[in-house]
Short mmCIF file of C-alpha atoms in Angstrom, two decimals:
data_model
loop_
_atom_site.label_atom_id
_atom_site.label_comp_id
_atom_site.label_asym_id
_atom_site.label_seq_id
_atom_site.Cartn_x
_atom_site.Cartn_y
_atom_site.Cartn_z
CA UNK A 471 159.46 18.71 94.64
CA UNK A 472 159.38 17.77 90.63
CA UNK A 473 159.80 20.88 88.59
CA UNK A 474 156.93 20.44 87.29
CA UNK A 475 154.91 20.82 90.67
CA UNK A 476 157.52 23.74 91.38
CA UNK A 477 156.51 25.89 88.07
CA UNK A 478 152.66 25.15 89.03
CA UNK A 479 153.13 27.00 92.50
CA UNK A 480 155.11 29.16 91.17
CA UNK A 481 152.41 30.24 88.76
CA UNK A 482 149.88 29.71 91.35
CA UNK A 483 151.56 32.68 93.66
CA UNK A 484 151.55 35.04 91.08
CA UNK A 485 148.33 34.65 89.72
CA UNK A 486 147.37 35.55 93.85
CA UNK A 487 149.48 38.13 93.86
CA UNK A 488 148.90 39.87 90.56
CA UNK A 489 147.22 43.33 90.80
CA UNK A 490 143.20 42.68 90.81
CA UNK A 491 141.16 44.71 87.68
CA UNK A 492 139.00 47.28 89.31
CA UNK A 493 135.77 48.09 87.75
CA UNK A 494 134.13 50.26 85.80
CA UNK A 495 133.09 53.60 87.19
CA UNK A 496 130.60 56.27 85.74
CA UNK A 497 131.01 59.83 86.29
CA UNK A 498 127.85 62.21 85.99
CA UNK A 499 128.45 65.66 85.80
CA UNK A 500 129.81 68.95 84.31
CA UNK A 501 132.47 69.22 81.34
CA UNK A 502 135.23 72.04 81.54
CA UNK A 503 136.71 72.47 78.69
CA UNK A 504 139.61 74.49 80.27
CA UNK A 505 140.41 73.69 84.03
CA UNK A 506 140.49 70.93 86.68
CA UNK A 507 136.69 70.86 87.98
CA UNK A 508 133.69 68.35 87.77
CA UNK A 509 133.92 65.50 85.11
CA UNK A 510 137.41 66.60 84.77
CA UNK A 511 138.95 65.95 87.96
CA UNK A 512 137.11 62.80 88.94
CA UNK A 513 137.89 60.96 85.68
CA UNK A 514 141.62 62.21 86.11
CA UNK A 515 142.04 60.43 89.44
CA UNK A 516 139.61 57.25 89.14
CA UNK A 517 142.13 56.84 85.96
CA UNK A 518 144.75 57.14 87.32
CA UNK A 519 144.04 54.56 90.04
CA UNK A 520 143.73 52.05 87.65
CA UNK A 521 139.78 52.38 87.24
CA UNK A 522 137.99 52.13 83.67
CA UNK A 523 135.31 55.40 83.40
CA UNK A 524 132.92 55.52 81.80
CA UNK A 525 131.81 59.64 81.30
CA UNK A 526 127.86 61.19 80.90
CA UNK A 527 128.59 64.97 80.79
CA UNK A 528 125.54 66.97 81.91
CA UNK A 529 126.76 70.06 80.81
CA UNK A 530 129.89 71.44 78.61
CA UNK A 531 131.45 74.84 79.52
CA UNK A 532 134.64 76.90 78.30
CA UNK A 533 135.88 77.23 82.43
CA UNK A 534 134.79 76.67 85.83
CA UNK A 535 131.80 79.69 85.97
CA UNK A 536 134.15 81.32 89.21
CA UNK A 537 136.92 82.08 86.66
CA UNK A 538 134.62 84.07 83.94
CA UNK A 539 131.39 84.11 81.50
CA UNK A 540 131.26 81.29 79.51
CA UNK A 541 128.44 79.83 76.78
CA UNK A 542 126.75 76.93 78.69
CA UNK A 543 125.92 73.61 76.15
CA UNK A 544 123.75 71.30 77.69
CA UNK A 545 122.12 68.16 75.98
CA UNK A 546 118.31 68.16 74.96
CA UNK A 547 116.39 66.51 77.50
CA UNK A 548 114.96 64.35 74.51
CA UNK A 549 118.75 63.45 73.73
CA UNK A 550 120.33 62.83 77.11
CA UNK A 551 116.75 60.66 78.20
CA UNK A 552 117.86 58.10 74.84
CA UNK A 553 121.66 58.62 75.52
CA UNK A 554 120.68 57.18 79.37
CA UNK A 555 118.30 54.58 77.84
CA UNK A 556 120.89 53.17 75.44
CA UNK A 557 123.54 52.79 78.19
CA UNK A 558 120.80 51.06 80.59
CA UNK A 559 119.59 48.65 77.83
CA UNK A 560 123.69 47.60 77.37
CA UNK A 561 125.41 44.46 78.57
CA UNK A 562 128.47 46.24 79.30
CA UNK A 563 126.76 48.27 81.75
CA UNK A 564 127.71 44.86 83.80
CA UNK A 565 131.23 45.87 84.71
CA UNK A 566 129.89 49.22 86.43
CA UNK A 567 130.55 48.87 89.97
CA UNK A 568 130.35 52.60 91.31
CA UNK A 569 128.52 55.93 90.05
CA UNK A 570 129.53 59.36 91.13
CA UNK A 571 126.99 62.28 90.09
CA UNK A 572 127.60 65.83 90.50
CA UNK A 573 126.41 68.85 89.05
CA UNK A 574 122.82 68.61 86.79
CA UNK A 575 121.55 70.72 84.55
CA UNK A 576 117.93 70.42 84.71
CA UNK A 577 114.92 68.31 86.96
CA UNK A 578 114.71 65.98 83.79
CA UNK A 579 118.66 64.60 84.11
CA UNK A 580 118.25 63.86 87.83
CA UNK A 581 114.99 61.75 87.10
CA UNK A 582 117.11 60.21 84.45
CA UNK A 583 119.98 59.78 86.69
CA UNK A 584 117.94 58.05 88.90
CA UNK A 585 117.16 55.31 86.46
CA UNK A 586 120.80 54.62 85.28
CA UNK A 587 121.60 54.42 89.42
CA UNK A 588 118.88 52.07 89.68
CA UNK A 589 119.95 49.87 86.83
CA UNK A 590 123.31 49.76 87.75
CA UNK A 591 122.44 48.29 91.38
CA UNK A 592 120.22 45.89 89.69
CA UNK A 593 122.93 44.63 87.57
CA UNK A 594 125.39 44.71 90.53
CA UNK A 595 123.89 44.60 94.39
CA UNK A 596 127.21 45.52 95.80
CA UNK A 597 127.44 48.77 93.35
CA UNK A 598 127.97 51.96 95.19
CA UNK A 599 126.79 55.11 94.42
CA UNK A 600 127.66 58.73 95.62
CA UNK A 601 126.04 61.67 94.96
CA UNK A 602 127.48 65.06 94.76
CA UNK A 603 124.68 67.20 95.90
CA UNK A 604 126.22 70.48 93.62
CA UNK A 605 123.23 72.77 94.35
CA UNK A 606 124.89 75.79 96.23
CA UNK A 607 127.67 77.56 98.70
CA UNK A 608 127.90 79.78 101.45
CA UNK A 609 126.75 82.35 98.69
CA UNK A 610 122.95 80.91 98.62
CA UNK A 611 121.74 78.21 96.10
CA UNK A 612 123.68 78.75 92.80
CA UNK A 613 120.97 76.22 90.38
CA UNK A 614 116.89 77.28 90.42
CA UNK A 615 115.44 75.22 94.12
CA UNK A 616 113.57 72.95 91.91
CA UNK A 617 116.58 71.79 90.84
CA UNK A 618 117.99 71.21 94.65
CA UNK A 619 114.47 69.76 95.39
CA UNK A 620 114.89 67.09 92.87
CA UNK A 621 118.01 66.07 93.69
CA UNK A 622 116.85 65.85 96.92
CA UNK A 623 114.23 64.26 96.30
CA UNK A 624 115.05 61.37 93.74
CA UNK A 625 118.85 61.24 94.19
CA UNK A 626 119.74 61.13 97.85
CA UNK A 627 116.95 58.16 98.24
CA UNK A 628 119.31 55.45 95.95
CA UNK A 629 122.73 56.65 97.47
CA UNK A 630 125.43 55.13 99.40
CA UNK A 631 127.60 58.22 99.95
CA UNK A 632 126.61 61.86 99.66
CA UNK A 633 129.27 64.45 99.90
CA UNK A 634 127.54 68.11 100.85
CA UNK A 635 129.80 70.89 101.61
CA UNK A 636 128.01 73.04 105.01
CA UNK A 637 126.09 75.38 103.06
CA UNK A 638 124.10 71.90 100.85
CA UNK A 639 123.88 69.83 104.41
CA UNK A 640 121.64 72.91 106.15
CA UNK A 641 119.69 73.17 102.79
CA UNK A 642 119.52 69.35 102.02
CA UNK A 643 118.25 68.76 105.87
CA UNK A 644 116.85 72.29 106.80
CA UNK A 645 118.90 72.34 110.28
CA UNK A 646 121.92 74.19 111.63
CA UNK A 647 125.15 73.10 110.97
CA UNK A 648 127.25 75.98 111.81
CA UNK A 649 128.27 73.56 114.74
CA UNK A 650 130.38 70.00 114.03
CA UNK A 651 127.68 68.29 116.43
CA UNK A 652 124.86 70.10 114.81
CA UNK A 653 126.15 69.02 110.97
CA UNK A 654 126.60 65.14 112.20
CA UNK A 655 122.74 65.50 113.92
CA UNK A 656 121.74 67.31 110.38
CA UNK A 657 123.59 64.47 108.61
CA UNK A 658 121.86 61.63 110.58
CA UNK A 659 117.95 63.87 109.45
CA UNK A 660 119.26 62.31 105.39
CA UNK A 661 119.40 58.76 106.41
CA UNK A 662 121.73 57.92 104.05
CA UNK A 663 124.55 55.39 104.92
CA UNK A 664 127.29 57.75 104.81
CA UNK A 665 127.49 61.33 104.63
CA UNK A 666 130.75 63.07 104.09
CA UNK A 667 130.70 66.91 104.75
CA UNK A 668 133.16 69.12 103.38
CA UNK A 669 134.31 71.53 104.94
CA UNK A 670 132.97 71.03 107.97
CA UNK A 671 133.74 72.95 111.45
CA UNK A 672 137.07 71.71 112.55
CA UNK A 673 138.47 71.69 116.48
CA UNK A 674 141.62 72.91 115.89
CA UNK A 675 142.16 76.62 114.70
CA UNK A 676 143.17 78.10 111.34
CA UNK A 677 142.13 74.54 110.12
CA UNK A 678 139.18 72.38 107.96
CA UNK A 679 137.86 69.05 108.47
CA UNK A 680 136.06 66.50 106.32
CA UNK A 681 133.65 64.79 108.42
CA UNK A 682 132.12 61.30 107.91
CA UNK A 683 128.71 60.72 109.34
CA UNK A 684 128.48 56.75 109.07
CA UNK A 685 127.15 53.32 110.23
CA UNK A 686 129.92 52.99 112.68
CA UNK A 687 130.11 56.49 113.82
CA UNK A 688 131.52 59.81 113.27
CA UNK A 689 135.02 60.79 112.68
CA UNK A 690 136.53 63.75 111.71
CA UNK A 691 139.63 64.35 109.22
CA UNK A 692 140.89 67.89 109.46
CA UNK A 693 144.14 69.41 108.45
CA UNK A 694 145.29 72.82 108.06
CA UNK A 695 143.36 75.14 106.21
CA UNK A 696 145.07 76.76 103.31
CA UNK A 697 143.97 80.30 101.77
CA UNK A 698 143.02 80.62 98.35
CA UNK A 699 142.24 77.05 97.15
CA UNK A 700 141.67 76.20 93.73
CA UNK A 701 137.99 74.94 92.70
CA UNK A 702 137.43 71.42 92.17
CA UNK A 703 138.52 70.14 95.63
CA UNK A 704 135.34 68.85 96.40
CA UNK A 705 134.50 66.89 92.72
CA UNK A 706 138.51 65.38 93.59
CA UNK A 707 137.70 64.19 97.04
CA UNK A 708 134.59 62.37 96.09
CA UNK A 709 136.21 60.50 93.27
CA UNK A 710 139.18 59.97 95.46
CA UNK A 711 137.35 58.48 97.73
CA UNK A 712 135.06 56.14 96.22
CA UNK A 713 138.11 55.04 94.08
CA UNK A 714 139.68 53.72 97.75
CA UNK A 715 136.07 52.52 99.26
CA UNK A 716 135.82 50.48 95.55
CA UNK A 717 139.58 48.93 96.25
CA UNK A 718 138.28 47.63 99.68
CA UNK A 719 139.64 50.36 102.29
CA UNK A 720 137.63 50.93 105.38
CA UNK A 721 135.91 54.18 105.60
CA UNK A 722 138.39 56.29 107.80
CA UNK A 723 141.36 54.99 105.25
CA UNK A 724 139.49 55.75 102.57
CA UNK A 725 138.68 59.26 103.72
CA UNK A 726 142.27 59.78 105.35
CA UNK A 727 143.83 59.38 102.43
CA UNK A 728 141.69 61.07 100.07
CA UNK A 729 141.90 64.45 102.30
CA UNK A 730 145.41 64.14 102.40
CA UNK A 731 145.67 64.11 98.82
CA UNK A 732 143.03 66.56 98.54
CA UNK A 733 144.90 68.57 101.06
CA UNK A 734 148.31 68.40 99.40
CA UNK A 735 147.25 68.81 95.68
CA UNK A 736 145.48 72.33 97.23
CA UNK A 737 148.96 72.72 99.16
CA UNK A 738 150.94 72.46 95.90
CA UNK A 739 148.71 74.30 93.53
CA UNK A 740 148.80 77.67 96.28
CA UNK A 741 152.29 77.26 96.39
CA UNK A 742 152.91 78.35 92.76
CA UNK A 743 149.66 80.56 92.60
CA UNK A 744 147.65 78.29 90.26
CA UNK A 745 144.26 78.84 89.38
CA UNK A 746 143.42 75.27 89.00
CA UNK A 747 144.72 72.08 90.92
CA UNK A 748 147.88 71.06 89.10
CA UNK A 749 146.97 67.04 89.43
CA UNK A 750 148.60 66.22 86.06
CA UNK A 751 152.18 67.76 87.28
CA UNK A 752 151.73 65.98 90.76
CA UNK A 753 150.40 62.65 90.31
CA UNK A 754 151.92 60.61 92.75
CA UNK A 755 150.10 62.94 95.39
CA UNK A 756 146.99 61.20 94.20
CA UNK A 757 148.19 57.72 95.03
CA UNK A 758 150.85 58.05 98.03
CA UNK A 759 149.95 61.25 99.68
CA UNK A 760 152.48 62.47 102.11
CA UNK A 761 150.92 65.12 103.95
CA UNK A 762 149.91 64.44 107.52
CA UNK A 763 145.94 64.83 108.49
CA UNK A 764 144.46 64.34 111.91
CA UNK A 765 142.05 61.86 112.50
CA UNK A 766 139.34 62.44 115.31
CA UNK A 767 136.24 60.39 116.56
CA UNK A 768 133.19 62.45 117.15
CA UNK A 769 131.15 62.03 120.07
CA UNK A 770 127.41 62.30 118.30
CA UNK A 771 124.80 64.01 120.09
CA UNK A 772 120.83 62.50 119.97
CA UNK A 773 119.54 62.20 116.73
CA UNK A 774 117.00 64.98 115.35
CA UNK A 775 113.09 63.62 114.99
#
């Protein structure tokens, strides 16, 4: 072989071999300025899996609301409707390939949520987009039910993944789901491709599960339940998540290894009594998790009319 021929091959292997770019990502949601919820912790991880994000804040406060009073800033709805019309009318809205939305302030961002979503798949067909359905909690609905109607109602139509806790899957569908086969029958009532419920009933004792209700099937990821969890694991398992659906895993990979993260981050914060997930300190959790999960089909019952 010439060296010539050689150096080509040569360059032809790594070129193959080099590290793909990932897209662009937009995060939706609430701004902390203090603490490791919402905008926050997505952005943190999708970063720091190599993703570019791009960041809409919906609303700016001091602190998660759990950890004390706080003044609440929120955009006009005149200002965030040109702020979302501006980033729909520009080219480099091309490169988004995923949108994650969580927490809204008012009915008038969701409608104009549901615009940028629909731009974005028109730009991109294979663009996925979950939605965060922050509404509420064991506690009862925490934003006013016109609120959790709309995003209901014009957010849960245009999305690819949907990531309720219990409490926003028995709102969301108006069934049980106090039950694992009752939340993946509830689930199945949203008709949306894939529904990931957090904190869902888990088989083994003294533990939690994340479920996936998908197009292949059920499956359950639980691992042991630990007391006292920071907030923010739910805004960190969506991004993780849709960061390792975007980079090509399967479903049940994708999920497995965002709940172990999930699950050790929570692990590690407890540990030193932390009020807030201590992802900056513990990085590499984020991208080679070590702590072991359980993985578990689910055998679905029929599906609700």
């Amino acid at each position: 072989m010439s060296l010539e021929r050689f150096v080509k091959k040569a360059e032809h292997k790594i070129r193959e071999n080099a590290p793909r770019e990932k897209p662009s990502v937009l995060v939706i949601s609430s701004q902390v300025v203090c603490g490791c919820v919402g905008m926050r912790s997505a952005v943190f991880a999708l970063e720091r899996m190599g993703f570019h994000v791009w960041m809409l804040p919906t609303i700016v406060l001091p602190w998660h609301p759990g950890q004390g009073a706080g003044e609440r800033i929120s955009a006009s709805e005149e200002a965030f409707k040109h702020i979302v019309e501006q980033i729909c009318a520009s080219d480099r809205l091309n490169a988004v390939k995923g949108v994650i939305s969580g927490y809204m302030a008012n009915t008038a961002q969701v409608s104009d949520v549901a615009n940028i979503v629909q731009e974005v798949k028109r730009r991109n067909e294979d663009a996925v987009y979950l939605c965060d359905p922050v509404i509420g909690d064991k506690g009862g609905l925490y934003v006013a039910e016109r609120l959790a109607e709309s995003i209901r109602d014009q957010l849960l139509p245009h999305a690819d993944v949907i990531t309720p806790n219990r409490f926003e899957l028995a709102w969301l569908s108006g069934f049980g789901t106090e039950m694992e086969n009752e939340a993946v029958a509830a689930a199945r009532t949203l008709q949306v491709e894939r529904t990931i419920i957090t904190s869902s009933p888990a088989i083994r004792r003294n533990s939690i599960s994340n479920l996936l209700v998908g197009p292949r099937g059920s499956l359950a990821i639980e691992h042991a339940e630990v007391q006292g969890a920071p907030h923010g694991t739910g805004d960190l398992l969506a991004a993780l998540y849709l960061g390792r659906s975007l980079s090509g895993q399967s479903d049940e990979e994708a999920l497995k290894k965002a709940t172990a993260s999930t699950f050790e981050l929570v692990a590690r914060s407890v540990k030193v009594e932390s009020d807030d997930l201590l992802y900056a300190e513990h990085q590499d959790s984020l991208i080679q998790p070590m702590a072991l999960v359980n993985v578990r089909r689910v055998l679905e019952a029929p599906e609700r009319a």
